[in-house]
Amino acid sequence: LQARLVSHPSDAYARFQLGNTLSLLGEYAEAEAALNSAVRSGDLQPGVRASAMNLLSELSIRRGEYREAVGRAEESIRLVCRQHLGYWLLAAARIGLGDGAGAIDPLRRLVHGHSASARESHVAYDVLPERSQILYRYGICLEAAGQPDEAVRIFGQLLREQPAHGPGSAALAACIGRGKCSARSEE
């Protein structure tokens, strides 16, 4: 990729691939520089550009720069709304900001869209998180946002699908133990 960029310095796609490769190798600063350069060029197809924004969002999360990560994930979703990773990163960044309520909508989209495969995505590279991860995070955010009955319902769904999910069991017990759920939810 570096040799390609020496002979074709304006190849935005090669620069995107270099950024992706550097990120996988743990060379995060170099990866970010390559990805930013690819995005700035304006020569990327929307699906590739959305993937670059997701990678940049992930790098921002790694640094704890959650506001930047939110903006990058939102840009990715604006470019390509049919994807999974952008919503997952948006939720993670909002949780990082302490905005669990702001993470609810992206997580809800993932829960309801989980049956759609990553092949149906319109980004260059997409990841569909494990359903148990989505449900667990969704339940935590619902409870934090003052929706304990809905959180209990989601934790119950998680445990019906994966009975041995220890964190889900603990979260359900803690949610019920706090006594903020209606009697109907405790059944």
mmCIF file of C-alpha atoms in Angstrom:
data_model
loop_
_atom_site.group_PDB
_atom_site.id
_atom_site.type_symbol
_atom_site.label_atom_id
_atom_site.label_comp_id
_atom_site.label_asym_id
_atom_site.label_seq_id
_atom_site.Cartn_x
_atom_site.Cartn_y
_atom_site.Cartn_z
ATOM 1 C CA LEU A 1 0.000 0.000 0.000
ATOM 2 C CA GLN A 2 2.799 2.390 0.805
ATOM 3 C CA ALA A 3 4.470 1.583 -2.523
ATOM 4 C CA ARG A 4 1.158 2.185 -4.296
ATOM 5 C CA LEU A 5 0.879 5.586 -2.628
ATOM 6 C CA VAL A 6 4.410 6.520 -3.706
ATOM 7 C CA SER A 7 3.472 5.932 -7.332
ATOM 8 C CA HIS A 8 -0.156 7.111 -6.968
ATOM 9 C CA PRO A 9 -0.239 9.662 -4.113
ATOM 10 C CA SER A 10 -3.821 10.701 -4.833
ATOM 11 C CA ASP A 11 -5.262 7.149 -4.555
ATOM 12 C CA ALA A 12 -7.793 7.707 -1.777
ATOM 13 C CA TYR A 13 -8.873 4.068 -1.685
ATOM 14 C CA ALA A 14 -5.276 2.879 -1.169
ATOM 15 C CA ARG A 15 -4.938 5.487 1.591
ATOM 16 C CA PHE A 16 -8.172 4.150 3.195
ATOM 17 C CA GLN A 17 -6.810 0.587 3.011
ATOM 18 C CA LEU A 18 -3.509 1.738 4.500
ATOM 19 C CA GLY A 19 -5.387 3.371 7.392
ATOM 20 C CA ASN A 20 -7.421 0.222 7.949
ATOM 21 C CA THR A 21 -4.283 -1.952 7.891
ATOM 22 C CA LEU A 22 -2.369 0.344 10.238
ATOM 23 C CA SER A 23 -5.297 0.301 12.652
ATOM 24 C CA LEU A 24 -5.304 -3.501 12.650
ATOM 25 C CA LEU A 25 -1.568 -3.415 13.389
ATOM 26 C CA GLY A 26 -2.124 -1.083 16.362
ATOM 27 C CA GLU A 27 -0.464 1.897 14.669
ATOM 28 C CA TYR A 28 -3.342 4.197 15.607
ATOM 29 C CA ALA A 29 -1.814 7.640 15.021
ATOM 30 C CA GLU A 30 -0.580 6.640 11.561
ATOM 31 C CA ALA A 31 -3.922 4.989 10.809
ATOM 32 C CA GLU A 32 -5.809 8.135 11.723
ATOM 33 C CA ALA A 33 -3.568 10.288 9.554
ATOM 34 C CA ALA A 34 -4.078 7.987 6.549
ATOM 35 C CA LEU A 35 -7.846 7.788 7.077
ATOM 36 C CA ASN A 36 -8.185 11.555 7.493
ATOM 37 C CA SER A 37 -6.227 12.055 4.302
ATOM 38 C CA ALA A 38 -8.450 9.584 2.437
ATOM 39 C CA VAL A 39 -11.620 11.269 3.710
ATOM 40 C CA ARG A 40 -10.355 14.775 2.899
ATOM 41 C CA SER A 41 -9.624 13.771 -0.684
ATOM 42 C CA GLY A 42 -13.349 13.499 -1.427
ATOM 43 C CA ASP A 43 -12.664 10.642 -3.878
ATOM 44 C CA LEU A 44 -14.133 7.794 -1.811
ATOM 45 C CA GLN A 45 -17.426 6.122 -2.620
ATOM 46 C CA PRO A 46 -20.064 6.701 0.117
ATOM 47 C CA GLY A 47 -19.776 3.150 1.498
ATOM 48 C CA VAL A 48 -15.999 3.368 1.758
ATOM 49 C CA ARG A 49 -16.168 6.877 3.202
ATOM 50 C CA ALA A 50 -18.699 5.653 5.806
ATOM 51 C CA SER A 51 -16.336 2.823 6.744
ATOM 52 C CA ALA A 52 -13.480 5.312 7.081
ATOM 53 C CA MET A 53 -15.631 7.442 9.383
ATOM 54 C CA ASN A 54 -16.425 4.353 11.478
ATOM 55 C CA LEU A 55 -12.720 3.575 11.806
ATOM 56 C CA LEU A 56 -12.056 7.183 12.779
ATOM 57 C CA SER A 57 -14.870 7.022 15.328
ATOM 58 C CA GLU A 58 -13.375 3.872 16.802
ATOM 59 C CA LEU A 59 -9.974 5.545 17.055
ATOM 60 C CA SER A 60 -11.582 8.528 18.817
ATOM 61 C CA ILE A 61 -13.236 6.161 21.314
ATOM 62 C CA ARG A 62 -9.859 4.532 21.991
ATOM 63 C CA ARG A 63 -8.477 7.976 22.922
ATOM 64 C CA GLY A 64 -11.508 8.818 25.056
ATOM 65 C CA GLU A 65 -12.540 11.618 22.703
ATOM 66 C CA TYR A 66 -16.208 10.716 22.740
ATOM 67 C CA ARG A 67 -17.641 13.932 21.268
ATOM 68 C CA GLU A 68 -15.435 13.535 18.242
ATOM 69 C CA ALA A 69 -16.428 9.865 18.033
ATOM 70 C CA VAL A 70 -20.130 10.815 18.085
ATOM 71 C CA GLY A 71 -19.642 13.245 15.199
ATOM 72 C CA ARG A 72 -17.715 10.712 13.158
ATOM 73 C CA ALA A 73 -20.269 7.939 13.753
ATOM 74 C CA GLU A 74 -23.123 10.304 12.897
ATOM 75 C CA GLU A 75 -21.346 11.261 9.662
ATOM 76 C CA SER A 76 -20.966 7.594 8.787
ATOM 77 C CA ILE A 77 -24.675 6.975 9.415
ATOM 78 C CA ARG A 78 -25.578 10.070 7.409
ATOM 79 C CA LEU A 79 -23.594 8.682 4.478
ATOM 80 C CA VAL A 80 -25.012 5.147 4.772
ATOM 81 C CA CYS A 81 -27.929 4.548 7.115
ATOM 82 C CA ARG A 82 -28.108 0.790 6.360
ATOM 83 C CA GLN A 83 -25.264 -0.440 8.523
ATOM 84 C CA HIS A 84 -24.568 -1.822 11.986
ATOM 85 C CA LEU A 85 -21.135 -0.632 13.072
ATOM 86 C CA GLY A 86 -21.948 3.082 12.880
ATOM 87 C CA TYR A 87 -24.886 2.647 15.264
ATOM 88 C CA TRP A 88 -22.798 0.487 17.627
ATOM 89 C CA LEU A 89 -20.029 3.101 17.705
ATOM 90 C CA LEU A 90 -22.528 5.929 18.161
ATOM 91 C CA ALA A 91 -24.000 4.131 21.172
ATOM 92 C CA ALA A 92 -20.532 3.435 22.612
ATOM 93 C CA ALA A 93 -19.470 7.059 22.199
ATOM 94 C CA ARG A 94 -22.630 8.358 23.846
ATOM 95 C CA ILE A 95 -22.164 5.931 26.721
ATOM 96 C CA GLY A 96 -18.586 7.216 26.995
ATOM 97 C CA LEU A 97 -20.017 10.728 27.352
ATOM 98 C CA GLY A 98 -22.285 9.483 30.150
ATOM 99 C CA ASP A 99 -25.320 9.823 27.881
ATOM 100 C CA GLY A 100 -26.948 6.407 28.254
ATOM 101 C CA ALA A 101 -30.275 7.878 27.171
ATOM 102 C CA GLY A 102 -28.646 9.044 23.926
ATOM 103 C CA ALA A 103 -27.424 5.496 23.295
ATOM 104 C CA ILE A 104 -30.926 4.014 23.470
ATOM 105 C CA ASP A 105 -32.028 4.837 19.914
ATOM 106 C CA PRO A 106 -28.930 3.414 18.163
ATOM 107 C CA LEU A 107 -29.122 0.291 20.344
ATOM 108 C CA ARG A 108 -32.848 -0.075 19.633
ATOM 109 C CA ARG A 109 -32.088 0.113 15.913
ATOM 110 C CA LEU A 110 -29.519 -2.652 16.343
ATOM 111 C CA VAL A 111 -31.911 -4.857 18.335
ATOM 112 C CA HIS A 112 -34.670 -4.492 15.769
ATOM 113 C CA GLY A 113 -32.324 -4.729 12.807
ATOM 114 C CA HIS A 114 -30.308 -7.654 14.153
ATOM 115 C CA SER A 115 -31.964 -10.145 11.842
ATOM 116 C CA ALA A 116 -30.476 -8.273 8.884
ATOM 117 C CA SER A 117 -27.082 -9.669 8.027
ATOM 118 C CA ALA A 118 -23.936 -7.644 7.557
ATOM 119 C CA ARG A 119 -24.166 -8.586 3.852
ATOM 120 C CA GLU A 120 -27.224 -6.331 3.589
ATOM 121 C CA SER A 121 -25.164 -3.388 4.757
ATOM 122 C CA HIS A 122 -24.137 -0.708 2.305
ATOM 123 C CA VAL A 123 -20.767 0.157 3.856
ATOM 124 C CA ALA A 124 -17.443 -1.268 2.692
ATOM 125 C CA TYR A 125 -16.800 -2.979 6.028
ATOM 126 C CA ASP A 126 -19.460 -3.674 8.618
ATOM 127 C CA VAL A 127 -19.613 -5.630 11.860
ATOM 128 C CA LEU A 128 -22.767 -6.957 13.419
ATOM 129 C CA PRO A 129 -22.153 -7.148 17.190
ATOM 130 C CA GLU A 130 -23.351 -10.214 19.077
ATOM 131 C CA ARG A 131 -27.027 -9.908 19.916
ATOM 132 C CA SER A 132 -26.274 -10.599 23.585
ATOM 133 C CA GLN A 133 -23.881 -7.615 23.693
ATOM 134 C CA ILE A 134 -26.505 -5.365 22.162
ATOM 135 C CA LEU A 135 -29.288 -6.503 24.498
ATOM 136 C CA TYR A 136 -27.099 -6.199 27.577
ATOM 137 C CA ARG A 137 -25.934 -2.670 26.735
ATOM 138 C CA TYR A 138 -29.484 -1.703 25.759
ATOM 139 C CA GLY A 139 -30.866 -2.891 29.104
ATOM 140 C CA ILE A 140 -28.178 -1.033 31.051
ATOM 141 C CA CYS A 141 -28.941 2.193 29.163
ATOM 142 C CA LEU A 142 -32.696 1.810 29.613
ATOM 143 C CA GLU A 143 -32.344 1.447 33.366
ATOM 144 C CA ALA A 144 -29.921 4.376 33.563
ATOM 145 C CA ALA A 145 -32.441 6.472 31.603
ATOM 146 C CA GLY A 146 -35.166 5.761 34.174
ATOM 147 C CA GLN A 147 -36.957 3.002 32.246
ATOM 148 C CA PRO A 148 -36.528 0.045 34.632
ATOM 149 C CA ASP A 149 -39.593 -1.865 33.405
ATOM 150 C CA GLU A 150 -38.294 -1.827 29.843
ATOM 151 C CA ALA A 151 -34.812 -2.737 31.104
ATOM 152 C CA VAL A 152 -36.254 -5.767 32.937
ATOM 153 C CA ARG A 153 -38.051 -6.807 29.741
ATOM 154 C CA ILE A 154 -34.817 -6.548 27.708
ATOM 155 C CA PHE A 155 -32.741 -8.409 30.329
ATOM 156 C CA GLY A 156 -35.436 -11.100 30.376
ATOM 157 C CA GLN A 157 -35.227 -11.366 26.587
ATOM 158 C CA LEU A 158 -31.449 -11.643 26.818
ATOM 159 C CA LEU A 159 -31.682 -14.448 29.383
ATOM 160 C CA ARG A 160 -34.316 -16.344 27.397
ATOM 161 C CA GLU A 161 -31.958 -16.290 24.424
ATOM 162 C CA GLN A 162 -28.785 -16.913 26.418
ATOM 163 C CA PRO A 163 -29.624 -18.320 29.888
ATOM 164 C CA ALA A 164 -26.003 -18.483 31.055
ATOM 165 C CA HIS A 165 -25.302 -14.767 30.431
ATOM 166 C CA GLY A 166 -23.853 -13.881 33.850
ATOM 167 C CA PRO A 167 -23.719 -10.090 33.463
ATOM 168 C CA GLY A 168 -27.322 -10.096 32.181
ATOM 169 C CA SER A 169 -28.462 -12.132 35.204
ATOM 170 C CA ALA A 170 -26.664 -9.784 37.576
ATOM 171 C CA ALA A 171 -28.076 -6.697 35.846
ATOM 172 C CA LEU A 172 -31.623 -8.097 35.970
ATOM 173 C CA ALA A 173 -31.295 -8.942 39.659
ATOM 174 C CA ALA A 174 -29.854 -5.503 40.441
ATOM 175 C CA CYS A 175 -32.580 -3.753 38.451
ATOM 176 C CA ILE A 176 -35.350 -5.644 40.236
ATOM 177 C CA GLY A 177 -33.537 -5.295 43.569
ATOM 178 C CA ARG A 178 -33.591 -1.535 43.331
ATOM 179 C CA GLY A 179 -37.377 -1.777 43.592
ATOM 180 C CA LYS A 180 -38.197 0.729 40.856
ATOM 181 C CA CYS A 181 -39.972 -1.804 38.636
ATOM 182 C CA SER A 182 -43.723 -2.281 38.544
ATOM 183 C CA ALA A 183 -45.148 -5.516 39.930
ATOM 184 C CA ARG A 184 -45.992 -6.610 36.371
ATOM 185 C CA SER A 185 -42.333 -6.421 35.362
ATOM 186 C CA GLU A 186 -41.206 -8.557 38.272
ATOM 187 C CA GLU A 187 -43.265 -11.550 37.162
#
